[in-house]
CSV table of C-alpha atoms in Angstrom, one decimal:
chain,number,residue,atom,x,y,z
A,91,MET,CA,5.0,17.0,-5.4
A,92,VAL,CA,2.0,15.6,-7.3
A,93,PRO,CA,-0.1,13.5,-4.9
A,94,GLU,CA,-1.4,10.2,-6.1
A,95,SER,CA,-4.9,10.4,-7.5
A,96,GLY,CA,-7.0,8.6,-10.0
A,97,ARG,CA,-8.1,11.1,-12.5
A,98,TRP,CA,-8.3,9.2,-15.7
A,99,GLN,CA,-11.9,9.2,-16.9
A,100,VAL,CA,-11.6,8.5,-20.6
A,101,ARG,CA,-11.4,5.3,-22.5
A,102,TRP,CA,-7.9,3.9,-22.9
A,103,TRP,CA,-8.4,2.6,-26.5
A,104,GLN,CA,-9.3,6.2,-27.7
A,105,ASP,CA,-5.9,7.4,-26.3
A,106,VAL,CA,-3.8,4.8,-28.2
A,107,PRO,CA,-2.2,6.4,-31.3
A,108,PRO,CA,-3.5,4.9,-34.6
A,109,ALA,CA,-0.2,3.4,-35.4
A,110,GLN,CA,-0.2,1.5,-32.2
A,111,ARG,CA,-3.8,0.3,-32.4
A,112,ARG,CA,-3.0,-2.3,-35.1
A,113,THR,CA,-0.3,-3.8,-32.9
A,114,VAL,CA,-2.5,-4.1,-29.8
A,115,ARG,CA,-5.8,-4.9,-31.5
A,116,PHE,CA,-5.5,-8.5,-30.5
A,117,VAL,CA,-5.7,-7.3,-26.9
A,118,ALA,CA,-9.2,-6.1,-27.4
A,119,ALA,CA,-10.2,-9.5,-28.7
A,120,SER,CA,-9.5,-10.9,-25.3
A,121,ALA,CA,-11.5,-8.3,-23.4
A,122,VAL,CA,-14.7,-10.3,-22.9
A,123,ALA,CA,-12.8,-13.3,-21.7
A,124,GLY,CA,-10.6,-11.1,-19.5
A,125,VAL,CA,-13.7,-9.6,-17.8
A,126,VAL,CA,-15.1,-13.0,-17.1
A,127,VAL,CA,-11.9,-14.1,-15.5
A,128,ALA,CA,-11.6,-10.8,-13.7
A,129,THR,CA,-14.6,-11.5,-11.5
A,130,GLY,CA,-12.5,-14.2,-9.9
A,131,ALA,CA,-9.1,-12.7,-10.7
A,132,VAL,CA,-8.5,-11.0,-7.4
A,133,THR,CA,-9.3,-14.1,-5.6
A,134,ALA,CA,-6.4,-15.7,-7.3
A,135,ALA,CA,-4.2,-13.0,-5.8
A,136,GLY,CA,-6.1,-13.1,-2.5
A,137,PRO,CA,-9.1,-11.2,-1.2
A,138,TRP,CA,-8.7,-8.8,1.7
A,139,ASP,CA,-8.8,-10.8,4.9
A,140,GLY,CA,-10.6,-7.9,6.6
A,141,GLY,CA,-13.6,-8.1,4.2
A,142,GLN,CA,-12.8,-4.8,2.5
A,143,ARG,CA,-13.8,-5.9,-1.0
A,144,LYS,CA,-17.6,-6.0,-0.8
A,145,ALA,CA,-18.0,-3.6,-3.7
A,146,GLU,CA,-16.1,-5.8,-6.0
A,147,ARG,CA,-18.0,-8.9,-5.0
A,148,ALA,CA,-21.3,-7.1,-5.5
A,149,VAL,CA,-20.3,-6.0,-9.0
A,150,ALA,CA,-19.2,-9.5,-9.9
A,151,ALA,CA,-22.3,-11.1,-8.4
A,152,ALA,CA,-24.6,-8.8,-10.3
A,153,ALA,CA,-22.8,-9.6,-13.6
A,154,ALA,CA,-23.1,-13.3,-12.9
A,155,ARG,CA,-26.9,-13.0,-12.1
A,156,ALA,CA,-27.5,-11.1,-15.2
A,157,GLY,CA,-25.7,-13.7,-17.3
A,158,ASP,CA,-27.6,-16.6,-15.7
A,159,GLU,CA,-30.9,-14.9,-16.2
A,160,GLY,CA,-30.1,-14.5,-19.9
A,161,ARG,CA,-29.1,-18.2,-20.2
A,162,ALA,CA,-32.3,-19.3,-18.4
A,163,ALA,CA,-34.4,-17.3,-20.8
A,164,ALA,CA,-32.7,-19.1,-23.7
A,165,GLY,CA,-33.2,-22.5,-22.0
A,166,ARG,CA,-29.5,-23.0,-21.2
A,167,ALA,CA,-27.9,-24.0,-17.9
A,168,PRO,CA,-26.3,-21.3,-15.8
A,169,ALA,CA,-22.6,-20.7,-16.4
A,170,ALA,CA,-20.1,-22.4,-14.1
A,171,ALA,CA,-18.0,-20.1,-12.0
A,172,PRO,CA,-14.6,-19.5,-13.6
A,173,PRO,CA,-11.7,-21.5,-12.1
A,174,VAL,CA,-9.4,-19.4,-9.9
A,175,LEU,CA,-6.5,-20.8,-8.1
A,176,GLY,CA,-6.6,-24.1,-9.9
A,177,ALA,CA,-6.3,-22.2,-13.2
A,178,LEU,CA,-3.0,-20.6,-12.5
A,179,ARG,CA,-0.3,-22.3,-14.7
A,180,ALA,CA,2.8,-21.7,-16.6
A,181,GLY,CA,2.6,-20.2,-20.1
A,182,ARG,CA,3.7,-21.5,-23.5
A,183,PRO,CA,6.5,-20.0,-25.5
A,184,GLY,CA,4.0,-17.9,-27.5
A,185,THR,CA,3.3,-15.8,-24.4
A,186,ARG,CA,6.6,-14.1,-24.5
A,187,GLU,CA,6.1,-13.2,-28.2
A,188,GLY,CA,2.6,-11.9,-27.5
A,189,LEU,CA,3.8,-9.7,-24.7
A,190,THR,CA,6.6,-8.3,-26.7
A,191,ALA,CA,4.3,-7.5,-29.6
A,192,ALA,CA,1.8,-5.8,-27.2
A,193,LEU,CA,4.2,-3.9,-24.9
A,194,GLU,CA,6.9,-2.7,-27.2
A,195,PRO,CA,4.8,-0.1,-29.0
A,196,LEU,CA,3.0,1.0,-25.8
A,197,LEU,CA,6.4,1.7,-24.1
A,198,GLN,CA,7.1,4.2,-26.9
A,199,ASP,CA,4.3,6.4,-25.7
A,200,PRO,CA,5.9,9.9,-25.4
A,201,ALA,CA,3.8,10.4,-22.2
A,202,LEU,CA,6.2,8.1,-20.4
A,203,GLY,CA,9.1,10.5,-20.9
A,204,PRO,CA,12.6,9.8,-22.0
A,205,ASP,CA,13.4,7.0,-19.5
A,206,ARG,CA,11.3,4.0,-19.0
A,207,SER,CA,11.7,0.3,-18.0
A,208,ALA,CA,9.6,-2.8,-17.8
A,209,SER,CA,9.6,-6.3,-16.4
A,210,VAL,CA,7.0,-9.1,-16.6
A,211,VAL,CA,7.4,-12.4,-14.7
A,212,ASP,CA,5.4,-15.6,-14.6
A,213,VAL,CA,4.5,-15.9,-10.9
A,214,THR,CA,4.0,-19.7,-11.1
A,215,THR,CA,7.4,-20.5,-12.6
A,216,GLY,CA,9.4,-17.3,-12.0
A,217,GLU,CA,10.2,-17.2,-15.7
A,218,PRO,CA,10.9,-13.8,-17.1
A,219,LEU,CA,8.5,-13.1,-19.9
A,220,TYR,CA,9.4,-9.6,-20.9
A,221,GLY,CA,12.1,-7.0,-20.1
A,222,SER,CA,13.1,-3.6,-21.3
A,223,ALA,CA,15.9,-1.9,-19.3
A,224,GLN,CA,14.7,-4.0,-16.5
A,225,ASP,CA,18.0,-3.9,-14.6
A,226,VAL,CA,18.4,-0.1,-14.8
A,227,PRO,CA,17.5,1.6,-11.5
A,228,TYR,CA,15.0,4.5,-11.5
A,229,THR,CA,13.1,6.4,-8.8
A,230,PRO,CA,10.3,4.1,-7.8
A,231,ALA,CA,8.1,6.6,-6.0
A,232,SER,CA,5.4,4.9,-3.9
A,233,THR,CA,5.9,1.4,-5.5
A,234,ILE,CA,8.7,1.1,-3.0
A,235,LYS,CA,6.0,0.7,-0.3
A,236,ALA,CA,5.5,-2.9,-1.5
A,237,ALA,CA,9.2,-3.5,-0.6
A,238,THR,CA,8.8,-1.8,2.8
A,239,ALA,CA,5.7,-4.0,3.5
A,240,ALA,CA,7.4,-7.2,2.5
A,241,ALA,CA,10.4,-6.5,4.7
A,242,ALA,CA,8.1,-5.7,7.7
A,243,LEU,CA,6.1,-8.9,7.2
A,244,ALA,CA,9.3,-10.9,6.8
A,245,ALA,CA,10.7,-9.4,10.1
A,246,LEU,CA,7.6,-9.4,12.2
A,247,GLY,CA,4.9,-11.6,10.7
A,248,PRO,CA,1.3,-10.7,9.7
A,249,GLU,CA,-0.1,-11.1,13.3
A,250,HIS,CA,2.3,-8.6,15.0
A,251,ARG,CA,0.7,-5.7,16.8
A,252,ILE,CA,2.2,-2.4,17.9
A,253,GLU,CA,1.4,-1.4,21.5
A,254,THR,CA,0.9,2.1,23.0
A,255,THR,CA,1.2,1.9,26.7
A,256,VAL,CA,0.8,3.9,29.9
A,257,VAL,CA,3.3,3.2,32.8
A,258,ARG,CA,3.8,4.6,36.3
A,259,SER,CA,6.6,7.1,37.0
A,260,GLY,CA,6.9,8.5,40.5
A,261,ASP,CA,3.8,10.6,41.2
A,262,GLY,CA,2.7,10.5,37.6
A,263,ILE,CA,2.3,8.4,34.5
A,264,VAL,CA,4.1,8.3,31.1
A,265,LEU,CA,2.3,7.8,27.8
A,266,VAL,CA,4.8,5.6,25.8
A,267,GLY,CA,4.6,5.6,22.0
A,268,GLY,CA,5.2,2.3,20.3
A,269,GLY,CA,5.2,3.6,16.8
A,270,ASP,CA,1.5,3.1,15.8
A,271,PRO,CA,0.4,5.9,13.4
A,272,THR,CA,-3.1,4.4,13.3
A,273,LEU,CA,-3.8,5.1,17.0
A,274,THR,CA,-7.0,7.1,16.8
A,275,ALA,CA,-9.0,9.5,19.0
A,276,ARG,CA,-12.1,9.1,16.7
A,277,PRO,CA,-15.1,6.8,17.3
A,278,ALA,CA,-14.9,3.4,15.7
A,279,ALA,CA,-16.7,3.3,12.4
A,280,GLY,CA,-17.3,0.9,9.5
A,281,GLY,CA,-16.5,-2.8,9.3
A,282,GLY,CA,-12.8,-2.5,8.5
A,283,PRO,CA,-9.8,-3.2,10.7
A,284,ARG,CA,-10.1,-2.2,14.4
A,285,PHE,CA,-7.4,0.3,15.1
A,286,ALA,CA,-6.1,1.2,18.6
A,287,SER,CA,-8.2,3.8,20.4
A,288,LEU,CA,-6.8,6.6,22.5
A,289,THR,CA,-10.2,6.9,24.2
A,290,GLU,CA,-10.1,3.3,25.3
A,291,LEU,CA,-6.6,3.8,26.6
A,292,ALA,CA,-7.8,6.8,28.6
A,293,ASP,CA,-10.8,4.7,29.9
A,294,ALA,CA,-8.4,2.0,31.2
A,295,THR,CA,-5.9,4.4,32.6
A,296,ALA,CA,-8.6,6.4,34.5
A,297,ARG,CA,-10.0,3.2,36.0
A,298,ALA,CA,-6.6,2.0,37.1
A,299,LEU,CA,-5.7,5.3,38.7
A,300,LYS,CA,-9.0,5.6,40.5
A,301,ALA,CA,-8.7,2.0,41.7
A,302,ALA,CA,-5.3,2.9,43.2
A,303,GLY,CA,-6.9,6.0,44.9
A,304,ALA,CA,-5.4,8.6,42.6
A,305,GLN,CA,-7.6,11.4,41.4
A,306,ARG,CA,-4.8,13.5,40.0
A,307,THR,CA,-1.6,12.8,38.2
A,308,ARG,CA,1.2,14.3,36.2
A,309,LEU,CA,1.6,13.2,32.6
A,310,ALA,CA,4.7,12.8,30.5
A,311,TYR,CA,5.1,11.3,27.1
A,312,ASP,CA,7.9,9.1,25.7
A,313,THR,CA,8.9,9.0,22.0
A,314,SER,CA,12.3,7.4,22.5
A,315,ARG,CA,11.4,4.2,20.6
A,316,TYR,CA,12.3,6.2,17.4
A,317,THR,CA,15.6,8.0,16.9
A,318,GLY,CA,17.1,10.4,14.4
A,319,PRO,CA,15.4,13.2,12.5
A,320,ALA,CA,11.6,13.1,12.7
A,321,GLN,CA,11.1,15.4,9.6
A,322,HIS,CA,11.2,13.7,6.2
A,323,VAL,CA,13.8,15.0,3.8
A,324,ILE,CA,11.0,16.6,1.7
A,325,GLY,CA,10.3,18.9,4.7
A,326,PRO,CA,6.9,19.8,6.1
A,327,ASN,CA,4.4,18.4,3.7
A,328,GLU,CA,0.7,17.6,3.6
A,329,ASN,CA,1.5,14.0,2.5
A,330,ILE,CA,3.3,13.0,5.7
A,331,ALA,CA,3.6,14.0,9.3
A,332,PRO,CA,6.9,14.2,11.2
A,333,VAL,CA,7.8,10.6,11.9
A,334,SER,CA,7.2,10.0,15.6
A,335,ALA,CA,6.7,6.9,17.8
A,336,LEU,CA,3.6,8.7,19.3
A,337,MET,CA,0.9,10.3,17.2
A,338,VAL,CA,-2.9,10.2,16.9
A,339,ASP,CA,-4.7,9.9,13.5
A,340,GLU,CA,-1.4,10.4,11.7
A,341,GLY,CA,-1.1,13.9,13.0
A,342,ARG,CA,-3.9,15.0,10.7
A,343,MET,CA,-5.5,18.4,11.5
A,344,ASP,CA,-8.8,17.6,9.9
A,345,ASP,CA,-11.2,14.7,9.9
A,346,SER,CA,-9.6,12.9,6.9
A,347,ASP,CA,-8.2,9.4,7.1
A,348,ARG,CA,-6.3,9.3,3.9
A,349,GLY,CA,-4.7,11.5,1.2
A,350,PRO,CA,-3.1,14.9,1.7
A,351,ALA,CA,-4.0,17.0,4.8
A,352,ASP,CA,-2.5,19.6,7.0
A,353,ARG,CA,-0.3,17.9,9.6
A,354,SER,CA,0.7,18.6,13.2
A,355,ALA,CA,4.2,20.0,13.6
A,356,ASP,CA,4.6,18.1,16.8
A,357,PRO,CA,2.3,15.0,16.7
A,358,ALA,CA,3.6,13.5,20.0
A,359,ALA,CA,2.9,16.7,22.0
A,360,ASP,CA,-0.6,17.0,20.4
A,361,ALA,CA,-1.3,13.3,21.2
A,362,ALA,CA,-0.3,13.8,24.8
A,363,ARG,CA,-2.5,16.9,25.2
A,364,ARG,CA,-5.4,15.0,23.7
A,365,PHE,CA,-4.8,12.1,26.2
A,366,ALA,CA,-4.7,14.6,29.1
A,367,ALA,CA,-8.1,16.0,28.0
A,368,LEU,CA,-9.6,12.6,27.9
A,369,LEU,CA,-8.3,11.8,31.4
A,370,GLN,CA,-9.8,15.1,32.6
A,371,GLU,CA,-13.2,14.1,31.1
A,372,ARG,CA,-13.0,10.9,33.1
A,373,GLY,CA,-12.5,12.6,36.4
A,374,VAL,CA,-8.7,12.4,36.6
A,375,GLU,CA,-7.1,15.8,37.0
A,376,VAL,CA,-3.8,16.2,35.1
A,377,GLU,CA,-1.4,18.7,36.7
A,378,GLY,CA,0.2,21.2,34.4
A,379,GLU,CA,1.0,20.6,30.7
A,380,PRO,CA,2.2,17.2,29.5
A,381,SER,CA,6.0,17.1,29.2
A,382,GLU,CA,8.4,15.0,27.2
A,383,GLY,CA,10.1,12.4,29.3
A,384,ARG,CA,11.3,8.8,29.4
A,385,ALA,CA,9.7,5.8,31.0
A,386,ALA,CA,11.9,4.1,33.6
A,387,PRO,CA,13.1,0.6,32.7
A,388,GLY,CA,10.7,-2.0,34.2
A,389,ALA,CA,8.1,0.7,35.0
A,390,ALA,CA,4.8,-0.8,36.1
A,391,ARG,CA,2.2,-0.9,33.3
A,392,VAL,CA,-1.1,0.9,33.9
A,393,ALA,CA,-2.9,0.3,30.6
A,394,ALA,CA,-2.2,-0.5,27.0
A,395,VAL,CA,-3.9,-0.8,23.6
A,396,SER,CA,-2.7,-2.6,20.5
A,397,SER,CA,-2.9,-1.8,16.8
A,398,ALA,CA,-4.6,-3.9,14.2
A,399,PRO,CA,-2.5,-6.8,13.0
A,400,LEU,CA,0.4,-5.9,10.8
A,401,ALA,CA,-1.4,-7.5,7.9
A,402,ASP,CA,-4.1,-4.9,8.1
A,403,LEU,CA,-1.6,-2.1,8.4
A,404,VAL,CA,0.2,-3.3,5.3
A,405,GLU,CA,-3.0,-3.5,3.3
A,406,ARG,CA,-4.0,0.0,4.4
A,407,ALA,CA,-0.6,1.4,3.5
A,408,LEU,CA,-0.7,-0.2,0.0
A,409,THR,CA,-4.3,0.4,-0.9
A,410,ASN,CA,-4.3,4.1,0.2
A,411,SER,CA,-0.6,4.7,-0.5
A,412,ASP,CA,-0.4,5.8,3.2
A,413,ASN,CA,3.0,7.4,3.7
A,414,ASP,CA,2.8,7.6,7.5
A,415,ILE,CA,2.1,3.8,7.9
A,416,ALA,CA,4.8,3.0,5.4
A,417,GLU,CA,7.4,4.9,7.4
A,418,ALA,CA,6.2,3.2,10.6
A,419,LEU,CA,6.5,-0.2,8.9
A,420,ALA,CA,10.1,0.6,8.0
A,421,ARG,CA,11.0,1.6,11.6
A,422,GLN,CA,9.3,-1.5,13.0
A,423,THR,CA,11.5,-3.5,10.7
A,424,ALA,CA,14.5,-1.7,12.1
A,425,LEU,CA,13.5,-2.4,15.7
A,426,ALA,CA,13.0,-6.1,14.9
A,427,SER,CA,16.4,-6.2,13.2
A,428,GLY,CA,18.5,-4.5,15.9
A,429,GLN,CA,18.9,-1.3,13.9
A,430,PRO,CA,18.2,2.3,15.1
A,431,ALA,CA,14.6,3.2,14.3
A,432,SER,CA,15.7,6.1,12.1
A,433,PHE,CA,15.5,6.8,8.3
A,434,GLU,CA,19.0,5.4,7.9
A,435,GLY,CA,18.6,2.4,10.2
A,436,ALA,CA,15.2,1.5,8.7
A,437,GLY,CA,16.7,1.7,5.2
A,438,LYS,CA,19.4,-0.7,6.2
A,439,ALA,CA,17.0,-3.1,7.9
A,440,VAL,CA,14.6,-3.1,5.0
A,441,THR,CA,17.4,-3.7,2.5
A,442,ASP,CA,18.8,-6.6,4.5
A,443,ARG,CA,15.4,-8.3,4.8
A,444,LEU,CA,14.8,-7.9,1.0
A,445,ALA,CA,18.2,-9.4,0.2
A,446,ALA,CA,17.4,-12.3,2.5
A,447,LEU,CA,14.3,-13.0,0.4
A,448,GLY,CA,16.6,-13.7,-2.5
A,449,LEU,CA,15.6,-10.6,-4.6
A,450,PRO,CA,17.9,-9.0,-7.2
A,451,MET,CA,19.3,-6.1,-5.2
A,452,ALA,CA,21.7,-4.6,-7.7
A,453,GLY,CA,21.0,-0.9,-8.0
A,454,VAL,CA,18.4,-1.0,-5.3
A,455,ARG,CA,18.6,1.7,-2.6
A,456,ILE,CA,16.1,2.2,0.2
A,457,ALA,CA,16.2,5.7,1.5
A,458,ASP,CA,12.8,5.8,3.2
A,459,GLY,CA,9.8,3.6,3.7
A,460,SER,CA,7.2,5.6,1.7
A,461,GLY,CA,8.9,6.4,-1.6
A,462,LEU,CA,8.7,10.2,-1.1
A,463,ASP,CA,12.5,10.4,-1.1
A,464,ARG,CA,13.9,10.7,-4.6
A,465,ALA,CA,17.1,9.0,-3.4
A,466,ASP,CA,15.1,5.7,-3.5
A,467,GLN,CA,16.2,3.5,-6.4
A,468,ALA,CA,14.7,0.3,-7.7
A,469,THR,CA,14.7,-1.7,-10.9
A,470,ALA,CA,11.7,-3.0,-12.7
A,471,GLU,CA,13.1,-6.5,-12.3
A,472,PHE,CA,13.4,-6.1,-8.6
A,473,LEU,CA,9.8,-5.0,-8.2
A,474,SER,CA,8.3,-7.7,-10.4
A,475,ARG,CA,10.4,-10.3,-8.7
A,476,LEU,CA,9.3,-8.9,-5.3
A,477,LEU,CA,5.7,-9.3,-6.2
A,478,ALA,CA,6.2,-12.8,-7.5
A,479,ARG,CA,7.9,-13.7,-4.3
A,480,THR,CA,5.0,-12.4,-2.2
A,481,ALA,CA,2.8,-15.0,-4.0
A,482,ASP,CA,5.1,-17.8,-3.2
A,483,PRO,CA,3.3,-20.5,-1.0
A,484,ALA,CA,6.7,-21.0,0.7
A,485,VAL,CA,6.5,-17.6,2.3
A,486,PRO,CA,2.8,-17.1,3.3
A,487,ARG,CA,3.6,-14.3,5.7
A,488,LEU,CA,4.2,-12.1,2.7
A,489,ARG,CA,0.7,-12.6,1.3
A,490,PRO,CA,-0.7,-9.3,2.6
A,491,VAL,CA,1.4,-7.5,0.1
A,492,LEU,CA,-0.7,-9.0,-2.7
A,493,THR,CA,-4.0,-8.6,-0.9
A,494,GLY,CA,-3.3,-5.0,-0.2
A,495,LEU,CA,-2.6,-3.9,-3.7
A,496,PRO,CA,-5.3,-1.6,-5.1
A,497,VAL,CA,-7.7,-3.3,-7.5
A,498,ALA,CA,-8.1,-1.6,-10.9
A,499,GLY,CA,-11.4,0.2,-11.1
A,500,PHE,CA,-12.4,-0.7,-7.5
A,501,THR,CA,-10.2,0.2,-4.6
A,502,GLY,CA,-7.6,2.7,-3.3
A,503,THR,CA,-5.5,4.7,-5.7
A,504,LEU,CA,-6.8,2.7,-8.7
A,505,ARG,CA,-10.5,3.3,-7.9
A,506,GLN,CA,-10.9,6.0,-10.5
A,507,ARG,CA,-8.7,4.4,-13.1
A,508,TYR,CA,-9.6,1.6,-15.6
A,509,PRO,CA,-13.1,2.5,-16.8
A,510,ARG,CA,-15.5,-0.3,-17.5
A,511,GLU,CA,-14.4,-0.7,-21.1
A,512,THR,CA,-10.8,-1.5,-20.0
A,513,VAL,CA,-9.4,-5.0,-20.2
A,514,GLY,CA,-7.4,-4.6,-17.0
A,515,ARG,CA,-10.4,-3.6,-14.9
A,516,ALA,CA,-10.5,-6.0,-11.8
A,517,ALA,CA,-7.9,-8.2,-13.5
A,518,VAL,CA,-5.1,-5.9,-12.5
A,519,ARG,CA,-4.1,-5.0,-9.0
A,520,ALA,CA,-1.1,-2.8,-8.5
A,521,LYS,CA,0.8,-0.2,-6.4
A,522,THR,CA,0.9,3.2,-8.0
A,523,GLY,CA,3.7,5.7,-7.7
A,524,THR,CA,3.7,9.4,-8.4
A,525,LEU,CA,6.2,12.2,-7.9
A,526,THR,CA,6.7,15.2,-10.1
A,527,GLY,CA,8.2,13.8,-13.2
A,528,VAL,CA,8.0,10.2,-12.0
A,529,ASN,CA,5.2,7.7,-12.7
A,530,THR,CA,5.3,4.0,-11.8
A,531,LEU,CA,3.1,1.0,-11.6
A,532,ALA,CA,3.9,-2.4,-10.2
A,533,GLY,CA,1.5,-5.3,-9.5
A,534,THR,CA,-0.1,-8.4,-10.8
A,535,ALA,CA,-2.5,-9.4,-13.6
A,536,VAL,CA,-4.6,-12.4,-14.1
A,537,THR,CA,-4.8,-13.4,-17.8
A,538,PRO,CA,-7.9,-14.8,-19.6
A,539,SER,CA,-6.4,-18.3,-19.3
A,540,GLY,CA,-6.0,-17.9,-15.5
A,541,ARG,CA,-2.3,-17.2,-15.3
A,542,LEU,CA,-0.9,-14.8,-12.7
A,543,LEU,CA,1.8,-12.5,-14.0
A,544,ALA,CA,3.8,-9.9,-12.0
A,545,PHE,CA,4.8,-6.7,-13.7
A,546,ALA,CA,6.6,-3.4,-13.1
A,547,PHE,CA,6.7,-0.3,-15.2
A,548,LEU,CA,8.9,2.7,-14.3
A,549,ALA,CA,8.9,6.1,-16.1
A,550,SER,CA,11.1,9.0,-15.4
A,551,GLY,CA,11.0,12.5,-16.9
A,552,THR,CA,7.3,12.6,-17.4
A,553,SER,CA,5.6,15.9,-18.0
A,554,SER,CA,2.0,15.0,-17.8
A,555,PRO,CA,0.8,12.9,-14.8
A,556,ASP,CA,-2.5,12.1,-16.4
A,557,GLY,CA,-0.9,11.1,-19.7
A,558,ALA,CA,1.7,8.9,-17.9
A,559,GLN,CA,-0.9,7.2,-15.8
A,560,GLN,CA,-3.0,6.4,-18.8
A,561,ALA,CA,0.1,5.0,-20.6
A,562,LEU,CA,1.0,2.8,-17.6
A,563,ASP,CA,-2.6,1.6,-17.3
A,564,ARG,CA,-2.6,0.6,-21.0
A,565,LEU,CA,0.6,-1.4,-20.4
A,566,ALA,CA,-0.9,-3.3,-17.4
A,567,SER,CA,-4.1,-3.9,-19.4
A,568,ALA,CA,-2.0,-5.5,-22.2
A,569,VAL,CA,-0.4,-7.8,-19.6
A,570,ALA,CA,-3.9,-8.7,-18.4
A,571,ALA,CA,-5.0,-9.6,-21.9
A,572,THR,CA,-2.0,-11.9,-22.6
A,573,THR,CA,-3.0,-15.1,-24.3
A,574,ASP,CA,-1.0,-18.4,-24.6
């Protein structure tokens, strides 16, 4: 498996074959206008509600200040801020012709392998603007996370939180996993979302036990909220821990909070042992080793902590391509839909929720929540329509799918892609997908005239991850440079 990473450091224009440069030269003519709109582009698609996009705003503000200083020196008035939401509009017929002229030669790049597909949709009208094998299903890799996220939001809403609880059981207590992979034993840091703290849960539990006169206890842990195999079909892997209803810091064995890392073989048992140690530190003796058990129905609650809102979990899953959160989102969808919280049950629940959103489901198969399973299948049309749907004002609960997409050149898995010279920088935000031989990209782009377009590009049989990523980024940049 090739983990997702942004390794493209060269200029995209230099990588375009000479025969293609003539066709896409008009794209470069829109670059300046595209960058101007790009400073407001991601606002059109929605800034992160959690205030995670300070770096982008700083860059945009610096550019605006520099421009205004130049105008002042020339005796001209400062430039007005570019319109954002108000500028989104439907395109003219020439848009379809321009996209075809720009995308057709770029799709022929050998780096994309023998099988590739594309779809571009006008978000405002839903009008298809470009398609190439758009109804042929391919392995979507991590772009399927956008579908998982949309299904979870549709089922539970953006404010839903996942609880981890402690309940009484005879002469002891039971730590009950709710399925929150972001439960953390680390100190709070930064200004991002506030995740549930195992330390705070131990604080509250120790206080409650001492108030009841208990200085010692037995500890069991309950993972029954999830069913079926815990191990993903790819087997033990540094990109995902065994899927458990109880884990701490995604089962990571180091201090990382994203990307590949050695994982615990038994995240639930490790979480329970960590909880027992925290209780010991707070003056509550834990007798023996924590054991797996089951909380009795209606057991009295001792303490509880809640995850960040689902909107924050969705944004983190998409921005960082977090496989553990994605699988948790799929299982939470299953629980909300009356399905078993297993790979199979989650796949059915996610599929049903997506169909209910009115998306084109022909050829679509959801085998997992993360996209690590090659049995996943999706069409370019499905992904572009999905992203257009998440921008629909009629379904505001889906909006975190858009706000969580990595921003080209700034955040997540697109941080190191799209150099400053690239038209798509900041104007494109998209979910990346990478498996060995598979490279995908699905997202949105704001054009120089202020239109919001949704796109999806899928490539299978690729031999060079770097080359394929560059080819996909050129395609997305061409969408961002589209003119009416």
